[in-house]
Short mmCIF file of C-alpha atoms and ligand atoms in Angstrom, two decimals:
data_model
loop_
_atom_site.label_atom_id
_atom_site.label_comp_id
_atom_site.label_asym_id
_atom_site.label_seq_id
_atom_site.Cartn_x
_atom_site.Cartn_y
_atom_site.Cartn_z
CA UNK A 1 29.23 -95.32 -64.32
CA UNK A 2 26.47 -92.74 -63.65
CA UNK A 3 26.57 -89.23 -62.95
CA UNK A 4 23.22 -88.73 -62.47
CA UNK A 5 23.26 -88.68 -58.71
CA UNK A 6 26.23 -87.12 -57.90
CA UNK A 7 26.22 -84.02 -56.19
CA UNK A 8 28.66 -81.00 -57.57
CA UNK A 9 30.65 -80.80 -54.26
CA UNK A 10 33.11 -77.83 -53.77
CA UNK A 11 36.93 -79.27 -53.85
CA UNK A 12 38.83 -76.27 -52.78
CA UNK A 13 38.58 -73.92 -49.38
CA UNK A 14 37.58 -71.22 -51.69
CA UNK A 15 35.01 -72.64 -53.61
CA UNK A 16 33.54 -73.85 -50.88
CA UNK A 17 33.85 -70.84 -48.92
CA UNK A 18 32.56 -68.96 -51.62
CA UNK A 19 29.14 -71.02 -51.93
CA UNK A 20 28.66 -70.23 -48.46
CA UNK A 21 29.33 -66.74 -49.34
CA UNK A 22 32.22 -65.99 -46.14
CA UNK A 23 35.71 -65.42 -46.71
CA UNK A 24 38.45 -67.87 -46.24
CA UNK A 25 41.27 -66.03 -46.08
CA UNK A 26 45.18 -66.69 -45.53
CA UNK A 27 48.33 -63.79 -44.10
CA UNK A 28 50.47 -63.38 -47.06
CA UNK A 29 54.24 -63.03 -46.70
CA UNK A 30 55.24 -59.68 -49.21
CA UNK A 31 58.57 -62.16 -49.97
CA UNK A 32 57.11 -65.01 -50.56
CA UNK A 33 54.15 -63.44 -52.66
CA UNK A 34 57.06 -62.17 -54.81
CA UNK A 35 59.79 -64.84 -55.29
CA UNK A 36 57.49 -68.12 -55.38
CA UNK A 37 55.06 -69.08 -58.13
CA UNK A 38 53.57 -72.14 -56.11
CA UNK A 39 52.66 -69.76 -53.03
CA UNK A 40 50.89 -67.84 -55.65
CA UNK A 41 49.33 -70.32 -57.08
CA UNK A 42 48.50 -72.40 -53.75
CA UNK A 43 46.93 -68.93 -52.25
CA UNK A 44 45.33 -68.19 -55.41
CA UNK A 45 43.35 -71.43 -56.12
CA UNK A 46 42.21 -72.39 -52.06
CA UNK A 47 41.72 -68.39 -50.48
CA UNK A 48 39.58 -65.80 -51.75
CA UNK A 49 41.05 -63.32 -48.75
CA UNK A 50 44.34 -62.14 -47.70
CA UNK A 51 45.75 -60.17 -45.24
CA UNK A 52 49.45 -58.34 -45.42
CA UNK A 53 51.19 -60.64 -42.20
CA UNK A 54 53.24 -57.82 -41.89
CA UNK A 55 53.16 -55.64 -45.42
CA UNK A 56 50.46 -52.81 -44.33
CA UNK A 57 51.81 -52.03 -40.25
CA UNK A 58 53.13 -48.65 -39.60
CA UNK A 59 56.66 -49.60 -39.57
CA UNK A 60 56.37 -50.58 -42.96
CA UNK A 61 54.10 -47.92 -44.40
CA UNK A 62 55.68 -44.87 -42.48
CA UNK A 63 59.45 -45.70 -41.16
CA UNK A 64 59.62 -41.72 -41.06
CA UNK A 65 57.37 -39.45 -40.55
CA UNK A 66 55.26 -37.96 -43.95
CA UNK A 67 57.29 -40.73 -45.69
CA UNK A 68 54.94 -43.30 -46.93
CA UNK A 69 55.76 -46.66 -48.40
CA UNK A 70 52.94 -48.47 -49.66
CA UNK A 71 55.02 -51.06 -52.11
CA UNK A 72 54.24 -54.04 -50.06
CA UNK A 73 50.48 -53.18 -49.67
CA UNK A 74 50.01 -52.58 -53.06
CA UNK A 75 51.28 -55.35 -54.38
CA UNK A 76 48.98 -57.47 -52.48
CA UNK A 77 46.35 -55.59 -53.55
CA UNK A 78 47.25 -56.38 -57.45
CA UNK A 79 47.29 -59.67 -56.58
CA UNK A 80 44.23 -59.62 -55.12
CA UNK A 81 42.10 -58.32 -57.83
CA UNK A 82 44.11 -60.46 -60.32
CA UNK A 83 42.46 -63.34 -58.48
CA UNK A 84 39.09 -61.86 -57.14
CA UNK A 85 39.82 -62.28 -53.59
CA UNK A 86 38.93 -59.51 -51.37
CA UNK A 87 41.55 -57.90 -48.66
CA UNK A 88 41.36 -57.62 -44.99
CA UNK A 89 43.80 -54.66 -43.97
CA UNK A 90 46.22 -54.95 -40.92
CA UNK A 91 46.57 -53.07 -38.75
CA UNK A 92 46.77 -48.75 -38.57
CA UNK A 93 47.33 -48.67 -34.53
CA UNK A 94 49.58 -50.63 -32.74
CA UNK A 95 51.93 -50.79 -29.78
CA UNK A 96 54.10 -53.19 -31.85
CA UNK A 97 55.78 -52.72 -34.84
CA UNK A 98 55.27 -48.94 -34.70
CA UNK A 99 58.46 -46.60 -35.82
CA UNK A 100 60.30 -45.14 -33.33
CA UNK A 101 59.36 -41.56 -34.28
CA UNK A 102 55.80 -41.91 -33.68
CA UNK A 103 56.56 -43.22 -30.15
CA UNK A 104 58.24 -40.41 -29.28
CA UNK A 105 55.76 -38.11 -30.03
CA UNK A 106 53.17 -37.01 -27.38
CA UNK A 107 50.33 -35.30 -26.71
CA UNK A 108 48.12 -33.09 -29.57
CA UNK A 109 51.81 -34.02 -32.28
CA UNK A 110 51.42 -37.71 -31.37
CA UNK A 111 47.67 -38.04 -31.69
CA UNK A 112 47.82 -35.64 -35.60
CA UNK A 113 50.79 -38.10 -36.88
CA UNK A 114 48.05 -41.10 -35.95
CA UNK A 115 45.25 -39.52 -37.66
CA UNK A 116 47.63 -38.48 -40.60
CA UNK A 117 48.55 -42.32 -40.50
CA UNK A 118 44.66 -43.33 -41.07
CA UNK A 119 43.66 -41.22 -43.37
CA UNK A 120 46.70 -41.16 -46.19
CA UNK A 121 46.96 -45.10 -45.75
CA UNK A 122 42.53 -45.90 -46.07
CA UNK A 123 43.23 -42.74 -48.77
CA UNK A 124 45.73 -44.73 -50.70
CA UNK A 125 43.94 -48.12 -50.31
CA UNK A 126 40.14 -46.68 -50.70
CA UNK A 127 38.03 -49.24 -52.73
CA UNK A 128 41.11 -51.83 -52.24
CA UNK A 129 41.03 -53.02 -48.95
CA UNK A 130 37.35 -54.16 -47.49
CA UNK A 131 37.66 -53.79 -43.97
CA UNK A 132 40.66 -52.79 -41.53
CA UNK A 133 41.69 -53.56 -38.32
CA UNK A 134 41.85 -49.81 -37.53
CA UNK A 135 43.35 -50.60 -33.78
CA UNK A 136 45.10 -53.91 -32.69
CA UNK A 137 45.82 -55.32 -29.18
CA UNK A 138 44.22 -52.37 -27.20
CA UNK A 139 43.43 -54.46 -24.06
CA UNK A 140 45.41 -56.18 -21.70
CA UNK A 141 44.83 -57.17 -17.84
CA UNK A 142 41.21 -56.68 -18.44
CA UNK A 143 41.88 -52.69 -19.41
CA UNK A 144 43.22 -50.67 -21.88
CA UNK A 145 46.22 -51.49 -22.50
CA UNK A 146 49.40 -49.35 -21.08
CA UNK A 147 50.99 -48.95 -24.58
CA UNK A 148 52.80 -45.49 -25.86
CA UNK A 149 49.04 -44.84 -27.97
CA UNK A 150 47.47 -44.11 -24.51
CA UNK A 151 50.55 -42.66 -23.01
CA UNK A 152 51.00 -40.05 -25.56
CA UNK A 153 47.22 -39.22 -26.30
CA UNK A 154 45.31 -40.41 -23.65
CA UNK A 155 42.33 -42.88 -23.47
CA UNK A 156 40.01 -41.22 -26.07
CA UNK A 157 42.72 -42.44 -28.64
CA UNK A 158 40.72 -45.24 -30.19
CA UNK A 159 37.19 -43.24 -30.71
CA UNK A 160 39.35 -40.81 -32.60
CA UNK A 161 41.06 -43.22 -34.67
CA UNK A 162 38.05 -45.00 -35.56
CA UNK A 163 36.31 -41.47 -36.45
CA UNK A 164 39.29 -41.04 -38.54
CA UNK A 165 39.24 -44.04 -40.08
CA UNK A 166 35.20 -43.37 -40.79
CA UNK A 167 35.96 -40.30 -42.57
CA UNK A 168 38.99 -41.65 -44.62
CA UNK A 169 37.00 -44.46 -46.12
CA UNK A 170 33.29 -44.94 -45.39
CA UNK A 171 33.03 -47.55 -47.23
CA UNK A 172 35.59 -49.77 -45.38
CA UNK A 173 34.35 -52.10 -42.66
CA UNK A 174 36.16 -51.25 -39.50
CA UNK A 175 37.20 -53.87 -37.00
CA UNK A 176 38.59 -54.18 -33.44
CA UNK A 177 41.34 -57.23 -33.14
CA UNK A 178 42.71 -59.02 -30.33
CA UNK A 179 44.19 -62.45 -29.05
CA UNK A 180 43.02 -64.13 -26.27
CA UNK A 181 39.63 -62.74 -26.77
CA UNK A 182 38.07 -66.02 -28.29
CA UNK A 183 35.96 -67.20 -25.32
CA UNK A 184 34.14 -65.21 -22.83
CA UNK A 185 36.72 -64.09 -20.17
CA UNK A 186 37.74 -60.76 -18.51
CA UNK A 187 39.88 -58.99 -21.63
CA UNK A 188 37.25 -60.11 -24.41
CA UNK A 189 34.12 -58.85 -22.00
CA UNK A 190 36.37 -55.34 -22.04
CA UNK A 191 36.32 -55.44 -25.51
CA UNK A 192 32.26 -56.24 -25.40
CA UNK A 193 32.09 -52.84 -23.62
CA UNK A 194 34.36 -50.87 -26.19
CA UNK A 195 32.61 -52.48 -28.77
CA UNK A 196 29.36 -51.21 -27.46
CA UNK A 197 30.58 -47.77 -27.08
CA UNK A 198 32.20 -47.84 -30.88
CA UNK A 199 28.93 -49.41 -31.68
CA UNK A 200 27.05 -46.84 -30.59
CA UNK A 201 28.91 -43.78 -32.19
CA UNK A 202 28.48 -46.21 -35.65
CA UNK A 203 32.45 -46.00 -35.51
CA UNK A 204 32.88 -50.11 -35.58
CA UNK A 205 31.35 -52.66 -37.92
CA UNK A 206 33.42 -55.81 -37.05
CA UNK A 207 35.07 -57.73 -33.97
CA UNK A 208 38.02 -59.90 -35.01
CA UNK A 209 38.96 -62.63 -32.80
CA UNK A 210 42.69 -63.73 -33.47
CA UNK A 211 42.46 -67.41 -32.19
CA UNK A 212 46.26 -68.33 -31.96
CA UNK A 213 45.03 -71.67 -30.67
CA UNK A 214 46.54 -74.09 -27.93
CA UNK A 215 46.07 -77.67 -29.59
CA UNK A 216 43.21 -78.83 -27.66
CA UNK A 217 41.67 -75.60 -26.47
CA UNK A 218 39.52 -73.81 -28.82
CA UNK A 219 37.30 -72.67 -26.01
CA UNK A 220 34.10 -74.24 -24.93
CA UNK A 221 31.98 -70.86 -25.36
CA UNK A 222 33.87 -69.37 -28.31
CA UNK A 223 30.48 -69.85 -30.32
CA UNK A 224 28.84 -67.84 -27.75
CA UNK A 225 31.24 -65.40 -27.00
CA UNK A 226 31.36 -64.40 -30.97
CA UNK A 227 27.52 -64.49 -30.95
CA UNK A 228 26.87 -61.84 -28.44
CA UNK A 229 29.26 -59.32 -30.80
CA UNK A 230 27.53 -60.46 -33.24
CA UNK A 231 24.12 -59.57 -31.23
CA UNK A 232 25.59 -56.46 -31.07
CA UNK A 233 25.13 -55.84 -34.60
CA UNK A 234 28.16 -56.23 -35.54
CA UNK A 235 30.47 -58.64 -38.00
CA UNK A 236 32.39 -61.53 -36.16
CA UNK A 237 35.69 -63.09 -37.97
CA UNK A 238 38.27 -64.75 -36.84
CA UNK A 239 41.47 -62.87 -38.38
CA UNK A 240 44.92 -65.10 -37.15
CA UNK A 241 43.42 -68.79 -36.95
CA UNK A 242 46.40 -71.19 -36.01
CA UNK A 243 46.90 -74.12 -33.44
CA UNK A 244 50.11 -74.68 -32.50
CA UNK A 245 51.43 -78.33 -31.20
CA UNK A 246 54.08 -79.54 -29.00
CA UNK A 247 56.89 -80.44 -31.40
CA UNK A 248 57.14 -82.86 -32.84
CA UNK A 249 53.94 -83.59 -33.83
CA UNK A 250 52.28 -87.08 -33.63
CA UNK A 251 49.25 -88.30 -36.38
CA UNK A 252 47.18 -88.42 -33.21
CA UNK A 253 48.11 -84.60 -32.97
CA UNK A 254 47.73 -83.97 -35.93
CA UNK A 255 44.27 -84.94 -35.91
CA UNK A 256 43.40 -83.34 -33.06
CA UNK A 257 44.34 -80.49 -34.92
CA UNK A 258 41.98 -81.32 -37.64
CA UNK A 259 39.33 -81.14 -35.15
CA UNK A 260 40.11 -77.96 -33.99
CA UNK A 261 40.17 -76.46 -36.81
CA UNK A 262 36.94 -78.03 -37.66
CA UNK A 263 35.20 -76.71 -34.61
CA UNK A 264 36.58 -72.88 -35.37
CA UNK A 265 34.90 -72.61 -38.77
CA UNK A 266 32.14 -74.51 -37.56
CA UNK A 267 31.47 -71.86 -35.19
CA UNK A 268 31.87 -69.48 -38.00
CA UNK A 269 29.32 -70.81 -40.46
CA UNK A 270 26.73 -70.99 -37.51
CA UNK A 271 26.50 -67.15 -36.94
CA UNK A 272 25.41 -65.75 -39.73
CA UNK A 273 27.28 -62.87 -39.70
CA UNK A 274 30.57 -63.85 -39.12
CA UNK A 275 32.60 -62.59 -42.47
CA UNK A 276 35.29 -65.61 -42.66
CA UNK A 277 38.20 -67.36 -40.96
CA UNK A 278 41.68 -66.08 -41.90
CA UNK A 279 44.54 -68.36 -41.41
CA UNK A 280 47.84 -66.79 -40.32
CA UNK A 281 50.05 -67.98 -42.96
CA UNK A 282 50.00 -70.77 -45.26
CA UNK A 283 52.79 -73.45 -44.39
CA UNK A 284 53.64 -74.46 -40.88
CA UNK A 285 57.62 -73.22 -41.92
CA UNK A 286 55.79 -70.07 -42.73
CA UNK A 287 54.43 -69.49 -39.27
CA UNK A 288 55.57 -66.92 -36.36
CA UNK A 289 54.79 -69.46 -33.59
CA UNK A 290 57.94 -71.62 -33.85
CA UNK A 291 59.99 -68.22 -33.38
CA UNK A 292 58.12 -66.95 -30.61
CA UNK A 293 57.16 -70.31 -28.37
CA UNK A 294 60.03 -72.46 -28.13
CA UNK A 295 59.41 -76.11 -28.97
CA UNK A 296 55.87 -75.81 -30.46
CA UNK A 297 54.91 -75.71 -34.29
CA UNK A 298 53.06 -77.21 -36.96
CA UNK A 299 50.20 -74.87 -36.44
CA UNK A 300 48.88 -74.45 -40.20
CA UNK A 301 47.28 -76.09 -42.88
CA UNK A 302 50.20 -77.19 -45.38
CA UNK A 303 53.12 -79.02 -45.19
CA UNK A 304 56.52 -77.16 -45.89
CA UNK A 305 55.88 -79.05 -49.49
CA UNK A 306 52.53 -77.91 -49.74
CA UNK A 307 51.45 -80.82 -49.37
CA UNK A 308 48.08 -80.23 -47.24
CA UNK A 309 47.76 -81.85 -43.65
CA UNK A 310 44.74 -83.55 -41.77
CA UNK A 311 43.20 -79.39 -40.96
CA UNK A 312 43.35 -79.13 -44.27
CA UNK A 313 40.44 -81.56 -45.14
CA UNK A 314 38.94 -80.54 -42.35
CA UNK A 315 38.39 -76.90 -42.79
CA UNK A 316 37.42 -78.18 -46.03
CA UNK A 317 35.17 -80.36 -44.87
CA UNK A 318 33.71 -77.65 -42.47
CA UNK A 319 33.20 -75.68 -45.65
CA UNK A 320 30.85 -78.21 -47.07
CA UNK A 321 33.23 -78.93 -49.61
CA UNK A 322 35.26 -82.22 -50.55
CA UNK A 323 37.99 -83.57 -52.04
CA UNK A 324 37.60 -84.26 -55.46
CA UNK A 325 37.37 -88.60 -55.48
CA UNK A 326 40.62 -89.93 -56.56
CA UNK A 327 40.15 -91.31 -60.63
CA UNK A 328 38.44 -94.95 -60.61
CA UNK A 329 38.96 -97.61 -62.94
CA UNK A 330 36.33 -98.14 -65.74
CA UNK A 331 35.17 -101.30 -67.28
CA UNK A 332 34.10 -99.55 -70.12
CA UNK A 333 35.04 -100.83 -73.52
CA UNK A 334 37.23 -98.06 -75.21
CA UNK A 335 35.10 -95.41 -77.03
CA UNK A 336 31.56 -95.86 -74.84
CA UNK A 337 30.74 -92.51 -74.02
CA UNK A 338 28.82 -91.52 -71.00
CA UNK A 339 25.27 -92.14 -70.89
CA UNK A 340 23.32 -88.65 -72.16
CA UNK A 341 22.12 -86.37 -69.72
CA UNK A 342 18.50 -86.93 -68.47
CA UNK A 343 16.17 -84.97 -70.27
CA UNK A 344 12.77 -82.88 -69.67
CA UNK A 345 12.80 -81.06 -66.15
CA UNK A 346 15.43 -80.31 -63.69
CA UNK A 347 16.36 -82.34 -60.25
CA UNK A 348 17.80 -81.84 -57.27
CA UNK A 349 18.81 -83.08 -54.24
CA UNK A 350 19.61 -81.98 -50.36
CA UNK A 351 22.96 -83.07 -48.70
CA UNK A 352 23.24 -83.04 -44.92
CA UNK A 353 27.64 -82.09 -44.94
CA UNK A 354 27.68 -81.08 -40.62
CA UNK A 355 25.04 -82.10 -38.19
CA UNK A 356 26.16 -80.75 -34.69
CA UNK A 357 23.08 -81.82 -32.91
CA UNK A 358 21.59 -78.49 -31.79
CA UNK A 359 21.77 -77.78 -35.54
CA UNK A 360 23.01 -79.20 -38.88
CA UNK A 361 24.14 -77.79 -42.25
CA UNK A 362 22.79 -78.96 -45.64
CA UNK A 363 23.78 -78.17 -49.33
CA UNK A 364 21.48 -78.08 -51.95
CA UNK A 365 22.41 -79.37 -56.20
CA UNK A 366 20.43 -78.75 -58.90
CA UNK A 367 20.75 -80.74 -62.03
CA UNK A 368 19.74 -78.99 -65.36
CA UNK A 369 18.43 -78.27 -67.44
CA UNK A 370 16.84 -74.94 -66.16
CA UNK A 371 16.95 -71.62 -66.67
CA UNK A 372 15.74 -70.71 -62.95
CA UNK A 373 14.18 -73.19 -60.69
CA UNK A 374 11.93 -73.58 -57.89
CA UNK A 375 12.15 -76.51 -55.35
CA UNK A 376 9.92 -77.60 -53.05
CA UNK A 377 9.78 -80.05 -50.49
CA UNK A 378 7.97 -81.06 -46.98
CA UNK A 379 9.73 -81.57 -43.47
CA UNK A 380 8.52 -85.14 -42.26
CA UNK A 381 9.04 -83.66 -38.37
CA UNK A 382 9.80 -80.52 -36.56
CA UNK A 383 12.40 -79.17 -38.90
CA UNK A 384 13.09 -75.69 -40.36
CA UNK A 385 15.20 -73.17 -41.68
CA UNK A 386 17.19 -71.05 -39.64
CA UNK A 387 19.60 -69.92 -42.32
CA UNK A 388 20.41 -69.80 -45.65
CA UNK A 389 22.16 -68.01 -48.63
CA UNK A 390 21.88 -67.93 -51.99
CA UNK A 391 18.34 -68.68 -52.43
CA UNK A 392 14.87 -67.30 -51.76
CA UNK A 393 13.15 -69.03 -49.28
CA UNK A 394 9.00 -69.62 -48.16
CA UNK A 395 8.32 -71.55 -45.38
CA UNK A 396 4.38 -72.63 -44.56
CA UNK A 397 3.93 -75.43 -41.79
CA UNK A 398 5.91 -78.14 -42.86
CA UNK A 399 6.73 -77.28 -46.90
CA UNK A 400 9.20 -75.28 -47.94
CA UNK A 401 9.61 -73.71 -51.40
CA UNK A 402 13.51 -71.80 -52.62
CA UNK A 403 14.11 -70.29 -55.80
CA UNK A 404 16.89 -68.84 -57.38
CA UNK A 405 18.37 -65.40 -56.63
CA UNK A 406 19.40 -64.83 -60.29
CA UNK A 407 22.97 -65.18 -61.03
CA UNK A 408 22.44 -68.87 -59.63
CA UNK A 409 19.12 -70.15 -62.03
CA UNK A 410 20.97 -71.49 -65.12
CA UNK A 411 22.22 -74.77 -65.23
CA UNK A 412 22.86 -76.55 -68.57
CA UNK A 413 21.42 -79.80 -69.38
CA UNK A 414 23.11 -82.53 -67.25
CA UNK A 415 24.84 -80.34 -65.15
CA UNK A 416 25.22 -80.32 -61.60
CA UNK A 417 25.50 -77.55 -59.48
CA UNK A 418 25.58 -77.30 -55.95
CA UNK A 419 23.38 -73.53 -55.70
CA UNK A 420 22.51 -72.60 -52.13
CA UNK A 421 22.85 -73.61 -48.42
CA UNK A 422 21.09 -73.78 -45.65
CA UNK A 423 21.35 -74.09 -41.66
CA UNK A 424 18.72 -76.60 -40.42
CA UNK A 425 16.81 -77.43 -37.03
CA UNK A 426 15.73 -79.88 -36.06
CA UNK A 427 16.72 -83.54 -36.84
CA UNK A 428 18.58 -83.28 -39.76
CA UNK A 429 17.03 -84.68 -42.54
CA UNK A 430 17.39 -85.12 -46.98
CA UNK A 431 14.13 -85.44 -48.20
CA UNK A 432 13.39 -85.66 -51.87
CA UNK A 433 12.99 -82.61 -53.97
CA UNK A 434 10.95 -81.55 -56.87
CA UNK A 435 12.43 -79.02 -59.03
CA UNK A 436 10.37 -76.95 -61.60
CA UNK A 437 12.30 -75.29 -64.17
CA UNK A 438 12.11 -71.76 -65.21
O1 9MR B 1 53.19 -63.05 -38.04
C1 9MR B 1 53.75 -61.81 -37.74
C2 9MR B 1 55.26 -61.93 -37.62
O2 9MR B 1 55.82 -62.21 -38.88
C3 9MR B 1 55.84 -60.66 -37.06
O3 9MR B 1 57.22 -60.83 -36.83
C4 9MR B 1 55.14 -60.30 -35.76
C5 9MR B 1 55.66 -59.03 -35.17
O4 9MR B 1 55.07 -58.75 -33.95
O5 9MR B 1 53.76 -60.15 -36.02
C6 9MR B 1 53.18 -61.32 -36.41
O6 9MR B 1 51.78 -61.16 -36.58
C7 9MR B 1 51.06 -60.78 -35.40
C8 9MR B 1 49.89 -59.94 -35.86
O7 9MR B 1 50.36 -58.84 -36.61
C9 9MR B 1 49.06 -59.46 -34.68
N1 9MR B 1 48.64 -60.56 -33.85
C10 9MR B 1 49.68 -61.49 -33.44
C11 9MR B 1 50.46 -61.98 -34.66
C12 9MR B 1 51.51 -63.00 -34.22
O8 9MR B 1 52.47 -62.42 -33.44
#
């Protein structure tokens, strides 16, 4: 058996998310979180994000008025940092799940209770929460949406809660959030032009595209639509990823799914600054869609036994990473050892994981031992680099040189580590590597 060729591939959603440095995250239940230790320990091993599904929205946080609540929130956020994973807050402005008191405010009393909402909830969860989705579901019909917000302050209601939200926590990333928004059509080209205007004030620093999904219909320009937010300077996620099927679901269905899913982060890891892909909720018997669409279901990632379905592998798979292969027989006489490591200078090797023909995705392993390392290699056509992370990266003609960025040069002798990425174009190609140590 050798081991000198294999490649250190990434066999959860997290560590493969993480070595393409976006967040994969997943909206956590507040019961669940609390009364079962293999949600915990599903979430904690494959996610390095979460969002409360329903733990940080005004209802919860402020069911009277000046009475704040923030036990749901903050356990989340314990759980979080127990397991590194960062936190995507939702949502500070809604028309739904809003307390009845606030709706029945209006005018200069309804618009100070909002801004009191902002700032003591970013307040309480400053340096806890990365980024918010300070306003949710402000556009319907192609305009600005008729809810008791606008009614009660008027249509300047979202510039002030974004400038509230600036001056609670600067150092939060603040996002606009809507369904329905994922291609290019008349509601998501309304939010293009509040997204400008935000933009322009430096009051918004992300777009968050829900994508509750139709099986089958992850739209055709969804990739384009999220690039020209990004283009805006802004960061593109998508926050509520699910795709919900016609129940029950057939294998066929099932792996139409897969593709779907597939073609979402896909779409995610070609912009380069989309943030991550949040799935809303963990187990299909988790999710809201059987409640709320009658007859359809099955629209996550896991089995009710957490066992993991056919979108599983894929998003995996999407990822760059791979399931770990199942244990093989050996014909090795008991007590042979593995053959030693190879010696002298370090290796490496390019893996094409996605080719999507107008570009193509490649991983990159180094074997040690090295304590920092320099590859180079030479493009046999018209290739290049359009992206990459975790590496340094010269291009001149056709050869290209990467080094380490630091906290990725060390690699022990006979170790395999997969260290950087990198969007290609061009026909996607592995040529060979040489690796110089130090
Ligand atoms: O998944 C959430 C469900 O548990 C709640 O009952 C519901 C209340 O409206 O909200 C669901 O989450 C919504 C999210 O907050 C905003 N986008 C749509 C989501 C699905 O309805």
């Amino acid at each position: 058996m050798s081991t000198q060729f294999a490649t250190a591939q990434q066999s959860t959603l997290r560590s493969a998310a993480d070595s393409l440095g976006i967040d994969i995250g997943v909206a956590v239940d507040d019961n669940l979180l609390q009364n079962d230790s293999t949600y915990r320990n599903v979430i904690s091993e494959q996610f390095n994000s979460v969002t409360a599904e329903n733990g940080m929205k005004m209802e919860t946080v402020q069911p009277s008025q000046g009475n704040f609540d923030f036990s749901q929130g903050d356990r989340l956020v314990q759980f979080a940092q127990q397991n590194n994973m960062s936190v995507h807050g939702h949502t500070l402005v809604w028309h739904s799940q809003s307390p009845n008191w606030v709706q029945n405010l209006s005018g200069a009393e309804m618009e100070q209770a909002m801004v009191d909402h902002i700032t003591t909830t970013m307040n309480h969860f400053e340096g806890d929460v990365d980024s918010w989705d300070v306003a949710n579901e402000v556009v319907e019909n192609g305009q600005l949406r008729n809810s008791f917000w606008l009614q009660g302050i008027g249509s300047d209601y979202i510039e002030t809660a974004y400038s509230a939200a600036r001056q609670a926590d600067p150092g939060a990333d603040l996002y606009l959030n809507d369904y329905s928004i994922d291609g290019i059509n008349s509601k998501s080209d309304r939010y293009y032009q509040l997204a400008q205007d935000l933009t322009s004030q430096g009051l918004l620093d992300g777009m968050g595209f829900q994508a509750h999904l139709i099986l089958g219909q992850v739209p055709g320009d969804m990739e384009q639509n999220l690039q020209r937010f990004a283009d805006l300077g802004l960061d593109v996620r998508v926050t509520e990823l699910d795709v919900r099927i016609d129940m029950p679901a057939s294998q066929q269905e099932l792996q139409q799914q897969a593709d779907d899913f597939e073609r979402v982060v896909n779409i995610c890891t070609n912009i380069a600054d989309c943030s991550g892909v949040t799935v809303w909720g963990l187990r299909d018997g988790d999710s809201w869609v059987p409640d709320t669409f009658d007859g359809q279901g099955a629209p996550l990632l896991y089995n009710d036994d957490y066992s993991t379905k056919p979108a599983y592998d894929a998003v995996l798979a999407a990822l760059g990473g791979s399931q770990p292969p199942p244990p093989t027989e050996t014909t090795e006489p008991p007590g042979t050892t593995e053959p030693p490591p190879p010696s002298g200078d370090c290796s490496a090797v390019i893996e094409v994981v996605n080719d999507w023909g107008s570009g193509w995705q490649a991983n990159v392993s180094v074997t040690g031992p090295t304590d920092g390392w320099t590859l180079s290699w030479n493009w046999p056509g018209s290739q290049g680099i359009s992206s990459s992370w975790n590496a340094d990266i010269t291009e001149s003609g056709s050869s290209v040189t990467a080094s380490d960025v630091g906290w990725n040069g060390s690699i022990a002798s006979g170790q395999t580590q997969q260290v950087f990425g990198f969007i290609g174009s061009g026909p996607a190609v592995e040529p060979s590597v040489t690796c110089s140590a130090g």
